[in-house]
Short mmCIF file of C-alpha atoms and ligand atoms in Angstrom, two decimals:
data_model
loop_
_atom_site.label_atom_id
_atom_site.label_comp_id
_atom_site.label_asym_id
_atom_site.label_seq_id
_atom_site.Cartn_x
_atom_site.Cartn_y
_atom_site.Cartn_z
CA MET A 1 66.24 -140.73 -64.61
CA GLU A 2 66.52 -141.90 -60.99
CA GLN A 3 65.68 -145.53 -60.26
CA TYR A 4 65.95 -148.01 -57.43
CA ALA A 5 68.60 -150.75 -57.73
CA ILE A 6 67.69 -153.77 -55.61
CA ASN A 7 69.46 -157.01 -54.83
CA GLY A 8 66.78 -159.30 -53.46
CA GLY A 9 66.70 -162.35 -51.23
CA ASN A 10 67.33 -160.84 -47.77
CA PRO A 11 64.55 -161.21 -45.19
CA LEU A 12 63.68 -157.73 -43.88
CA VAL A 13 64.17 -157.54 -40.12
CA GLY A 14 63.87 -154.70 -37.63
CA GLU A 15 61.72 -151.68 -36.70
CA VAL A 16 60.38 -148.88 -38.90
CA GLU A 17 58.82 -145.56 -37.84
CA ILE A 18 55.60 -144.90 -39.76
CA GLY A 19 54.97 -141.29 -40.86
CA GLY A 20 51.81 -139.19 -41.02
CA ALA A 21 48.98 -140.25 -43.31
CA LYS A 22 49.29 -138.71 -46.80
CA ASN A 23 45.57 -139.04 -47.46
CA ALA A 24 44.76 -137.25 -44.21
CA ALA A 25 47.43 -134.58 -44.73
CA LEU A 26 46.11 -133.47 -48.13
CA PRO A 27 42.57 -132.44 -47.05
CA ILE A 28 43.83 -131.16 -43.68
CA LEU A 29 46.47 -128.91 -45.25
CA ALA A 30 43.87 -127.54 -47.69
CA ALA A 31 41.29 -127.08 -44.91
CA SER A 32 43.77 -125.02 -42.86
CA LEU A 33 43.00 -122.16 -45.29
CA MET A 34 39.40 -121.99 -43.99
CA THR A 35 40.41 -119.72 -41.10
CA ASP A 36 42.23 -116.36 -41.24
CA GLU A 37 44.16 -117.36 -38.12
CA THR A 38 47.38 -119.40 -38.02
CA VAL A 39 47.23 -123.20 -37.99
CA LEU A 40 50.10 -125.48 -36.87
CA ILE A 41 50.13 -128.96 -38.39
CA GLU A 42 52.50 -131.68 -37.18
CA ASN A 43 53.39 -135.23 -38.28
CA MET A 44 52.89 -134.19 -41.90
CA PRO A 45 54.56 -136.70 -44.27
CA ASP A 46 57.41 -135.12 -46.25
CA VAL A 47 56.41 -136.52 -49.66
CA ARG A 48 55.93 -135.10 -53.18
CA ASP A 49 52.14 -134.81 -52.88
CA THR A 50 52.24 -132.66 -49.72
CA ALA A 51 55.06 -130.53 -51.17
CA ILE A 52 53.05 -129.91 -54.35
CA LEU A 53 49.92 -129.05 -52.35
CA LEU A 54 51.80 -126.56 -50.15
CA ASP A 55 53.25 -124.91 -53.29
CA ALA A 56 49.76 -124.64 -54.79
CA MET A 57 48.51 -123.05 -51.53
CA GLN A 58 51.32 -120.50 -51.63
CA SER A 59 50.52 -119.73 -55.28
CA ILE A 60 47.09 -118.38 -54.24
CA GLY A 61 48.49 -116.35 -51.33
CA ALA A 62 48.66 -118.65 -48.31
CA HIS A 63 51.56 -118.04 -45.91
CA VAL A 64 53.36 -121.36 -45.42
CA GLU A 65 56.20 -121.65 -42.91
CA ARG A 66 57.97 -125.05 -42.77
CA LEU A 67 59.25 -125.46 -39.19
CA ASP A 68 60.84 -128.83 -40.04
CA ARG A 69 60.23 -131.75 -42.43
CA HIS A 70 57.02 -132.72 -40.66
CA SER A 71 55.70 -129.46 -39.16
CA VAL A 72 54.22 -126.48 -40.94
CA LYS A 73 52.49 -123.22 -39.97
CA ILE A 74 49.81 -122.01 -42.38
CA ASN A 75 47.87 -118.75 -42.53
CA GLY A 76 45.08 -118.24 -45.05
CA SER A 77 44.28 -114.60 -44.34
CA HIS A 78 46.01 -113.28 -47.45
CA ILE A 79 44.49 -115.56 -50.06
CA HIS A 80 44.30 -113.43 -53.21
CA ASP A 81 42.94 -115.92 -55.71
CA VAL A 82 40.37 -118.68 -55.76
CA VAL A 83 41.65 -120.12 -59.03
CA VAL A 84 44.01 -123.05 -58.51
CA ASP A 85 45.43 -123.74 -61.91
CA GLY A 86 48.66 -124.74 -63.49
CA SER A 87 50.87 -127.74 -63.90
CA LEU A 88 51.47 -128.10 -60.13
CA ALA A 89 47.90 -128.65 -59.01
CA LYS A 90 47.18 -130.82 -62.03
CA LYS A 91 49.73 -133.38 -60.85
CA ILE A 92 47.92 -134.50 -57.73
CA ARG A 93 44.44 -135.74 -57.01
CA GLY A 94 44.36 -133.84 -53.72
CA SER A 95 43.94 -130.56 -55.63
CA TYR A 96 40.21 -131.16 -55.74
CA TYR A 97 40.08 -130.36 -52.01
CA PHE A 98 40.53 -126.69 -52.92
CA LEU A 99 36.98 -126.83 -54.33
CA GLY A 100 35.32 -127.50 -50.97
CA VAL A 101 37.72 -125.24 -49.06
CA LEU A 102 37.55 -122.12 -51.26
CA LEU A 103 33.84 -122.50 -52.01
CA GLY A 104 33.15 -122.94 -48.30
CA LYS A 105 35.15 -119.88 -47.29
CA TYR A 106 34.82 -117.50 -50.29
CA LYS A 107 31.73 -118.91 -52.05
CA ARG A 108 33.87 -119.25 -55.21
CA ALA A 109 36.45 -121.75 -56.45
CA ALA A 110 38.02 -122.83 -59.71
CA VAL A 111 40.36 -125.81 -59.72
CA VAL A 112 42.14 -127.58 -62.54
CA LEU A 113 40.63 -131.05 -63.05
CA PRO A 114 42.64 -133.34 -60.75
CA GLY A 115 45.45 -135.66 -61.83
CA GLY A 116 46.70 -138.47 -59.65
CA CYS A 117 47.47 -142.12 -60.30
CA ASP A 118 45.94 -143.67 -63.43
CA ILE A 119 44.06 -146.48 -61.68
CA GLY A 120 40.63 -145.74 -63.07
CA CYS A 121 38.40 -143.03 -64.52
CA ARG A 122 38.18 -141.34 -61.10
CA SER A 123 35.09 -139.28 -61.78
CA ILE A 124 34.18 -136.38 -59.47
CA ASP A 125 30.43 -136.49 -60.10
CA GLN A 126 29.70 -137.14 -56.41
CA HIS A 127 31.75 -134.09 -55.40
CA ILE A 128 29.72 -132.00 -57.87
CA LYS A 129 26.41 -133.51 -56.74
CA GLY A 130 27.18 -132.59 -53.11
CA LEU A 131 28.33 -129.02 -53.83
CA ARG A 132 25.26 -128.39 -56.01
CA ALA A 133 23.04 -129.72 -53.20
CA LEU A 134 24.53 -127.01 -50.95
CA GLY A 135 23.50 -124.35 -53.47
CA ALA A 136 26.58 -123.96 -55.63
CA SER A 137 26.51 -123.78 -59.40
CA VAL A 138 29.27 -126.07 -60.66
CA LYS A 139 30.54 -126.42 -64.19
CA ILE A 140 33.43 -128.12 -65.97
CA ALA A 141 35.00 -126.28 -68.87
CA HIS A 142 38.49 -125.85 -70.33
CA GLY A 143 39.87 -128.50 -67.95
CA MET A 144 38.71 -126.57 -64.89
CA VAL A 145 35.97 -127.20 -62.33
CA THR A 146 34.32 -123.91 -61.28
CA ALA A 147 31.94 -123.62 -58.33
CA GLU A 148 30.20 -120.52 -56.99
CA ALA A 149 27.25 -119.68 -54.74
CA GLN A 150 25.41 -116.64 -53.39
CA ARG A 151 24.77 -118.64 -50.23
CA LEU A 152 25.62 -122.16 -49.11
CA VAL A 153 22.69 -123.79 -47.31
CA GLY A 154 22.82 -127.16 -45.54
CA SER A 155 21.26 -130.10 -47.36
CA HIS A 156 20.58 -133.85 -47.05
CA ILE A 157 23.02 -135.54 -49.46
CA TYR A 158 23.05 -139.23 -50.34
CA LEU A 159 26.32 -140.36 -51.98
CA ASP A 160 25.92 -143.00 -54.71
CA VAL A 161 29.47 -144.16 -53.87
CA ALA A 162 31.15 -144.03 -50.44
CA SER A 163 33.73 -141.68 -51.94
CA VAL A 164 36.59 -140.51 -49.70
CA GLY A 165 37.21 -137.37 -51.74
CA ALA A 166 33.56 -136.44 -52.13
CA THR A 167 32.87 -136.97 -48.40
CA ALA A 168 35.82 -134.74 -47.51
CA ASN A 169 34.98 -132.03 -50.04
CA ILE A 170 31.31 -131.81 -49.07
CA MET A 171 32.24 -131.75 -45.38
CA MET A 172 34.59 -128.80 -45.93
CA ALA A 173 32.06 -126.86 -48.01
CA ALA A 174 29.35 -127.49 -45.39
CA VAL A 175 31.16 -126.43 -42.19
CA LEU A 176 30.56 -122.70 -42.95
CA ALA A 177 27.21 -123.18 -44.73
CA GLU A 178 23.94 -122.05 -43.14
CA GLY A 179 22.07 -124.77 -41.28
CA ARG A 180 22.44 -128.51 -41.17
CA THR A 181 24.00 -130.88 -43.69
CA ILE A 182 23.66 -134.66 -43.60
CA ILE A 183 25.94 -136.86 -45.71
CA GLU A 184 24.54 -140.38 -46.14
CA ASN A 185 26.70 -143.29 -47.38
CA ALA A 186 29.73 -141.29 -46.26
CA ALA A 187 33.25 -142.75 -46.49
CA LYS A 188 34.49 -144.04 -43.10
CA GLU A 189 38.26 -144.14 -43.71
CA PRO A 190 40.51 -143.08 -40.80
CA HIS A 191 41.65 -140.07 -42.82
CA VAL A 192 38.04 -138.87 -43.18
CA VAL A 193 37.70 -139.05 -39.39
CA ASP A 194 41.02 -137.22 -39.01
CA LEU A 195 39.78 -134.39 -41.25
CA ALA A 196 36.54 -134.12 -39.23
CA ASN A 197 38.53 -134.00 -35.97
CA PHE A 198 40.80 -131.33 -37.45
CA LEU A 199 37.84 -129.17 -38.57
CA ASN A 200 36.17 -129.59 -35.16
CA SER A 201 39.42 -128.45 -33.52
CA MET A 202 38.98 -125.24 -35.56
CA GLY A 203 35.44 -124.78 -34.21
CA ALA A 204 33.39 -126.73 -36.75
CA ASN A 205 30.43 -128.83 -35.63
CA ILE A 206 30.71 -132.29 -37.24
CA LYS A 207 29.28 -135.47 -35.77
CA GLY A 208 29.27 -139.05 -36.98
CA ALA A 209 32.55 -139.12 -38.92
CA GLY A 210 33.61 -142.75 -39.20
CA THR A 211 30.01 -143.89 -39.65
CA ASP A 212 27.78 -143.97 -42.74
CA VAL A 213 26.03 -140.75 -41.69
CA ILE A 214 27.90 -137.51 -41.02
CA ARG A 215 25.92 -134.56 -39.58
CA ILE A 216 27.31 -131.02 -39.89
CA ARG A 217 25.93 -127.82 -38.39
CA GLY A 218 27.29 -124.73 -40.15
CA VAL A 219 29.16 -122.19 -38.00
CA GLN A 220 30.06 -118.54 -38.63
CA LYS A 221 33.82 -118.91 -38.72
CA LEU A 222 36.73 -121.17 -37.89
CA HIS A 223 39.72 -120.36 -35.66
CA ARG A 224 43.36 -121.29 -35.10
CA THR A 225 44.37 -124.77 -34.04
CA GLU A 226 47.37 -127.04 -33.56
CA TYR A 227 46.92 -130.55 -34.92
CA VAL A 228 48.89 -133.81 -35.25
CA ILE A 229 48.05 -135.96 -38.28
CA ILE A 230 47.31 -139.67 -37.71
CA PRO A 231 49.83 -142.34 -38.77
CA ASP A 232 49.63 -143.66 -42.34
CA GLN A 233 47.62 -146.90 -42.43
CA ILE A 234 48.86 -147.73 -45.94
CA GLU A 235 52.54 -147.04 -45.33
CA ALA A 236 52.28 -149.33 -42.28
CA GLY A 237 50.47 -152.02 -44.28
CA THR A 238 53.09 -151.82 -47.02
CA PHE A 239 55.92 -152.61 -44.58
CA MET A 240 53.81 -155.34 -42.93
CA PHE A 241 53.45 -157.10 -46.29
CA ALA A 242 57.14 -156.53 -47.01
CA ALA A 243 57.81 -158.65 -43.91
CA ALA A 244 55.48 -161.38 -45.22
CA ALA A 245 56.89 -161.46 -48.77
CA THR A 246 60.56 -161.49 -47.69
CA ARG A 247 59.96 -164.00 -44.85
CA GLY A 248 61.11 -161.34 -42.43
CA ASP A 249 60.24 -159.91 -39.02
CA ILE A 250 59.24 -156.24 -38.99
CA THR A 251 57.75 -154.06 -36.28
CA VAL A 252 55.90 -150.99 -37.60
CA LYS A 253 56.03 -148.27 -34.92
CA ASN A 254 53.86 -145.20 -34.26
CA VAL A 255 50.70 -146.77 -35.71
CA ILE A 256 47.07 -147.15 -34.63
CA PRO A 257 46.55 -150.98 -34.67
CA LYS A 258 42.79 -150.58 -35.03
CA HIS A 259 43.31 -148.95 -38.46
CA LEU A 260 45.31 -152.02 -39.54
CA GLU A 261 42.82 -154.71 -38.49
CA SER A 262 41.83 -155.88 -42.00
CA ILE A 263 45.52 -155.95 -43.01
CA SER A 264 46.59 -157.89 -39.91
CA ALA A 265 43.69 -160.34 -40.39
CA LYS A 266 44.83 -161.20 -43.94
CA LEU A 267 48.45 -161.64 -42.81
CA VAL A 268 47.32 -164.14 -40.16
CA GLU A 269 45.15 -165.90 -42.76
CA ILE A 270 48.17 -166.49 -45.02
CA GLY A 271 50.29 -167.85 -42.18
CA CYS A 272 52.12 -164.90 -40.61
CA GLU A 273 52.31 -164.25 -36.89
CA VAL A 274 50.99 -160.77 -35.97
CA ARG A 275 51.56 -159.28 -32.52
CA GLU A 276 49.71 -156.05 -31.64
CA PHE A 277 50.95 -153.52 -29.06
CA ASP A 278 49.63 -150.06 -28.07
CA ASP A 279 51.22 -148.14 -30.94
CA SER A 280 53.09 -150.80 -32.90
CA VAL A 281 52.46 -154.07 -34.73
CA ARG A 282 55.01 -156.84 -35.31
CA VAL A 283 54.74 -159.18 -38.33
CA ILE A 284 56.77 -162.41 -38.34
CA SER A 285 56.78 -164.55 -41.48
CA LYS A 286 58.50 -167.90 -40.97
CA GLY A 287 56.75 -170.86 -42.52
CA PRO A 288 55.22 -171.23 -45.99
CA LEU A 289 52.67 -168.63 -47.04
CA ARG A 290 49.14 -169.90 -47.69
CA HIS A 291 46.69 -168.89 -50.42
CA THR A 292 43.51 -166.93 -49.63
CA HIS A 293 40.73 -164.87 -51.20
CA VAL A 294 40.60 -161.06 -50.93
CA LYS A 295 38.04 -158.46 -51.98
CA THR A 296 38.97 -154.77 -51.68
CA LEU A 297 36.26 -152.72 -49.97
CA PRO A 298 35.78 -149.28 -48.40
CA TYR A 299 36.98 -149.06 -44.79
CA PRO A 300 36.86 -151.11 -42.60
CA GLY A 301 37.24 -153.64 -45.45
CA PHE A 302 40.58 -154.56 -47.00
CA PRO A 303 41.91 -151.31 -48.53
CA THR A 304 42.23 -150.95 -52.31
CA ASP A 305 45.54 -149.15 -51.62
CA MET A 306 46.86 -152.46 -50.24
CA GLN A 307 45.73 -154.56 -53.22
CA PRO A 308 49.04 -154.61 -55.14
CA GLN A 309 50.99 -155.44 -51.98
CA ILE A 310 48.85 -158.49 -51.11
CA VAL A 311 48.86 -159.69 -54.75
CA VAL A 312 52.68 -159.64 -54.77
CA THR A 313 52.71 -161.64 -51.53
CA LEU A 314 50.06 -164.14 -52.67
CA GLY A 315 52.16 -164.65 -55.81
CA LEU A 316 54.65 -166.35 -53.47
CA SER A 317 52.05 -168.34 -51.51
CA GLU A 318 51.20 -172.03 -51.90
CA GLY A 319 48.04 -172.73 -53.93
CA THR A 320 45.69 -170.51 -55.90
CA SER A 321 44.44 -167.15 -54.58
CA ILE A 322 41.73 -164.86 -55.90
CA VAL A 323 41.88 -161.07 -55.48
CA THR A 324 38.89 -158.97 -56.54
CA GLU A 325 39.29 -155.20 -56.89
CA THR A 326 35.92 -153.50 -56.33
CA ILE A 327 36.98 -149.83 -56.10
CA PHE A 328 39.09 -148.94 -59.16
CA GLU A 329 38.68 -150.48 -62.58
CA ASN A 330 42.28 -150.22 -63.72
CA ARG A 331 44.36 -151.22 -60.74
CA PHE A 332 46.04 -154.39 -62.07
CA ARG A 333 48.35 -152.75 -64.62
CA TYR A 334 51.40 -153.75 -62.57
CA VAL A 335 50.65 -157.49 -62.96
CA GLU A 336 52.40 -157.62 -66.34
CA GLU A 337 55.57 -156.34 -64.63
CA LEU A 338 55.19 -159.00 -61.96
CA VAL A 339 54.79 -161.72 -64.61
CA ARG A 340 58.14 -160.64 -66.02
CA MET A 341 59.58 -161.51 -62.59
CA GLY A 342 58.13 -165.01 -62.81
CA ALA A 343 54.70 -164.55 -61.24
CA ASN A 344 51.88 -166.79 -62.46
CA ILE A 345 48.86 -164.44 -62.45
CA LYS A 346 45.92 -164.03 -64.81
CA VAL A 347 43.70 -160.92 -64.69
CA GLU A 348 40.09 -161.31 -65.79
CA GLY A 349 38.17 -158.05 -65.49
CA MET A 350 38.36 -156.90 -61.85
CA THR A 351 39.75 -160.23 -60.61
CA ALA A 352 43.30 -161.59 -60.41
CA ILE A 353 43.77 -165.38 -60.26
CA ILE A 354 47.12 -166.08 -58.66
CA ASP A 355 48.97 -169.42 -58.75
CA GLY A 356 51.79 -169.10 -56.23
CA VAL A 357 55.39 -169.69 -57.33
CA SER A 358 58.39 -170.51 -55.12
CA CYS A 359 60.19 -167.26 -55.85
CA TYR A 360 60.46 -164.29 -58.19
CA THR A 361 63.54 -163.47 -60.26
CA GLY A 362 64.98 -159.96 -60.51
CA ALA A 363 64.20 -157.87 -63.63
CA GLY A 364 64.06 -154.32 -64.95
CA ILE A 365 60.57 -153.05 -64.03
CA SER A 366 58.65 -149.75 -63.90
CA ALA A 367 56.25 -148.36 -61.33
CA PRO A 368 52.88 -147.67 -63.02
CA ASP A 369 51.45 -145.85 -59.97
CA LEU A 370 52.12 -145.14 -56.32
CA ARG A 371 50.98 -148.31 -54.52
CA ALA A 372 51.82 -150.70 -57.39
CA GLY A 373 55.30 -149.17 -57.42
CA ALA A 374 55.76 -149.93 -53.72
CA ALA A 375 54.44 -153.46 -54.27
CA LEU A 376 56.92 -154.07 -57.12
CA VAL A 377 59.74 -152.97 -54.80
CA ILE A 378 58.53 -155.62 -52.34
CA ALA A 379 58.59 -158.19 -55.17
CA ALA A 380 62.16 -157.20 -56.09
CA LEU A 381 63.25 -157.39 -52.42
CA SER A 382 61.98 -160.98 -52.24
CA ALA A 383 63.35 -161.95 -55.68
CA GLU A 384 66.52 -163.83 -56.54
CA GLY A 385 69.07 -161.52 -58.13
CA MET A 386 69.07 -157.86 -59.09
CA SER A 387 66.19 -155.63 -60.17
CA THR A 388 65.91 -152.02 -61.22
CA VAL A 389 62.70 -150.04 -60.68
CA ASP A 390 62.01 -147.04 -62.94
CA ASP A 391 59.48 -144.19 -62.52
CA ILE A 392 60.13 -144.07 -58.77
CA ARG A 393 58.69 -140.53 -58.70
CA TYR A 394 55.30 -142.24 -58.36
CA ILE A 395 56.49 -144.04 -55.22
CA GLU A 396 57.98 -140.87 -53.76
CA ARG A 397 54.55 -139.20 -54.05
CA GLY A 398 53.38 -141.16 -51.02
CA TYR A 399 56.35 -142.81 -49.28
CA GLU A 400 58.87 -140.71 -47.35
CA ASP A 401 62.48 -142.01 -47.50
CA PHE A 402 61.18 -145.35 -48.76
CA HIS A 403 64.57 -146.81 -49.77
CA LEU A 404 66.27 -145.48 -46.62
CA LYS A 405 63.67 -147.10 -44.36
CA LEU A 406 64.10 -150.37 -46.29
CA GLN A 407 67.93 -150.18 -46.00
CA LYS A 408 67.56 -149.96 -42.21
CA LEU A 409 65.59 -153.23 -42.38
CA GLY A 410 68.46 -154.97 -44.18
CA ALA A 411 67.38 -154.41 -47.77
CA GLN A 412 70.06 -154.05 -50.45
CA ILE A 413 68.42 -151.10 -52.18
CA GLU A 414 69.86 -147.84 -53.45
CA LYS A 415 68.57 -144.86 -55.39
CA ILE A 416 70.84 -144.59 -58.43
CA GLU A 417 71.01 -142.76 -61.74
CA GLY A 418 72.58 -144.06 -64.95
CA GLU A 419 74.51 -147.07 -66.14
CA ARG A 420 77.69 -146.34 -64.17
CA GLU A 421 75.92 -146.30 -60.83
CA GLN A 422 74.07 -149.45 -61.84
CA GLN A 423 77.41 -151.20 -62.51
CA LYS A 424 78.79 -149.98 -59.20
CA PHE A 425 75.75 -151.41 -57.41
CA ARG A 426 76.18 -154.74 -59.21
CA LEU A 427 79.85 -154.94 -58.21
CA LYS A 428 79.10 -153.95 -54.63
CA THR A 429 76.33 -156.49 -54.16
CA GLY A 430 77.95 -159.15 -56.33
C1 LIG B 501 41.21 -141.54 -52.22
O1 LIG B 501 41.02 -141.34 -53.60
C2 LIG B 501 42.69 -141.79 -52.05
N1 LIG B 501 43.44 -140.64 -52.56
C3 LIG B 501 43.10 -143.04 -52.83
O2 LIG B 501 44.45 -143.30 -52.51
C4 LIG B 501 42.25 -144.23 -52.36
O3 LIG B 501 42.56 -145.34 -53.16
C5 LIG B 501 40.77 -143.89 -52.47
O4 LIG B 501 40.49 -142.68 -51.74
C6 LIG B 501 39.89 -145.00 -51.91
O5 LIG B 501 40.22 -145.23 -50.57
C7 LIG B 501 43.52 -139.55 -51.78
O6 LIG B 501 42.98 -139.51 -50.69
C8 LIG B 501 44.31 -138.39 -52.33
P1 LIG B 501 37.18 -142.24 -53.93
P2 LIG B 501 39.61 -140.76 -54.14
O7 LIG B 501 36.54 -140.94 -54.25
O8 LIG B 501 39.08 -139.79 -53.16
C9 LIG B 501 34.47 -143.48 -57.58
C10 LIG B 501 46.73 -143.60 -52.86
O9 LIG B 501 47.35 -144.56 -53.32
N2 LIG B 501 34.02 -142.09 -57.53
O10 LIG B 501 36.95 -142.86 -52.60
O11 LIG B 501 39.79 -140.34 -55.54
C11 LIG B 501 35.93 -143.60 -58.01
O12 LIG B 501 36.02 -143.63 -59.41
C12 LIG B 501 45.45 -143.16 -53.54
O13 LIG B 501 47.08 -142.94 -51.85
C13 LIG B 501 32.97 -141.70 -58.35
O14 LIG B 501 32.42 -142.49 -59.10
O15 LIG B 501 38.76 -142.10 -54.11
C14 LIG B 501 36.33 -144.91 -57.39
O16 LIG B 501 35.89 -145.97 -58.21
C15 LIG B 501 45.14 -143.97 -54.78
N3 LIG B 501 32.56 -140.40 -58.30
C16 LIG B 501 35.53 -144.94 -56.08
O17 LIG B 501 34.47 -144.01 -56.25
C17 LIG B 501 33.15 -139.48 -57.48
O18 LIG B 501 32.73 -138.31 -57.48
C18 LIG B 501 36.31 -144.54 -54.85
O19 LIG B 501 36.87 -143.26 -55.12
C19 LIG B 501 34.22 -139.91 -56.66
C20 LIG B 501 34.63 -141.21 -56.70
#
């Protein structure tokens, strides 16, 4: 099984190009099926999740033409099935976007219950509530979610939770519905706004994305478009915290600084210098790191997808920090791995109490999920000695060329397989 071998202790220094946002790419790729004309999508991240989604799209008849790693042409005029089943779709959470897309366009959809990282129960009751409000009958049976409607008619929907997935799914089902839909308590994440902008570029009529209230007027049909996906806020934040934890100096390039405000604010709070430019942000971590308190919140609050990365960094900060996770109920599983590296962290319910230590020590660790896996790599890069990280397939779901980008920043990290390659790495890095 492939793993990362890491020899820690080097400050990471240099520039890194940030790719397209995975969590914008997934709904946008799915939504490209809502027209029978050809859609060109650029700045798509070349990661496992987008590859799996494109395969699932092809399995129901979509024409997918990869122009290069980050550009793809899609045509949904030959869709021959509205049932998205099988082991592929089950692997990723983004499969649930086929519900809103296929119901919106064909008034029928059946999707295998979504997989994704095990960070909580991840119900889809808000998705179902919204689709039913538009007139669909929705049922869950045999591990599938099935939705169908004679007509889809606009409705006033109040989400109990500002759910990213539910907001996106309801938006996609509503763009071709009759009349007006209002989504209250809508998610405001940058990738929700990106999806709305993409749909509007296809002729949809969506207003208010990025606020609590999104208003959609149904249209007859959608048309071709060419679209560039926004930069990945979480990939950028991950490298920004890698600078902090390794006492380095990293400039993340091709970003939208506004999307990183809550991340930059926390880095300043713990003692880093953050310099913002038009499309890049530089993080310099020189002096001692300070403790702080963090609560994860929907955008524009501190993102839950950055929680493991800030916990790893606060584990190296002076004093006691408190991190409260308010979005997912099982997102601290990685802490036990971190404790094996010398961290002094106690988890009580949805709160981590962190007593900073001077440094971590390398160990054999495993990635329990996508973002925790990336955070554990950051811990290993800052640690004394060698670490190995297993289950890196989780990390590769959402980070393109992660170890290669880190190598360019001075990290001693390699993707290896088996004992022999591990020994070679040990000898090489001494
Ligand atoms: C999206 O997940 C992202 N995934 C997650 O990123 C991200 O952590 C999350 O949004 C929050 O920002 C993708 O976009 C593919 P939610 P999603 O619906 O849509 C509860 C990553 O690392 N909820 O906003 O599943 C849910 O249980 C991944 O890239 C309901 O109760 O998140 C959670 O507690 C991890 N009922 C909260 O809402 C519902 O119907 C937020 O979930 C839906 C959600």
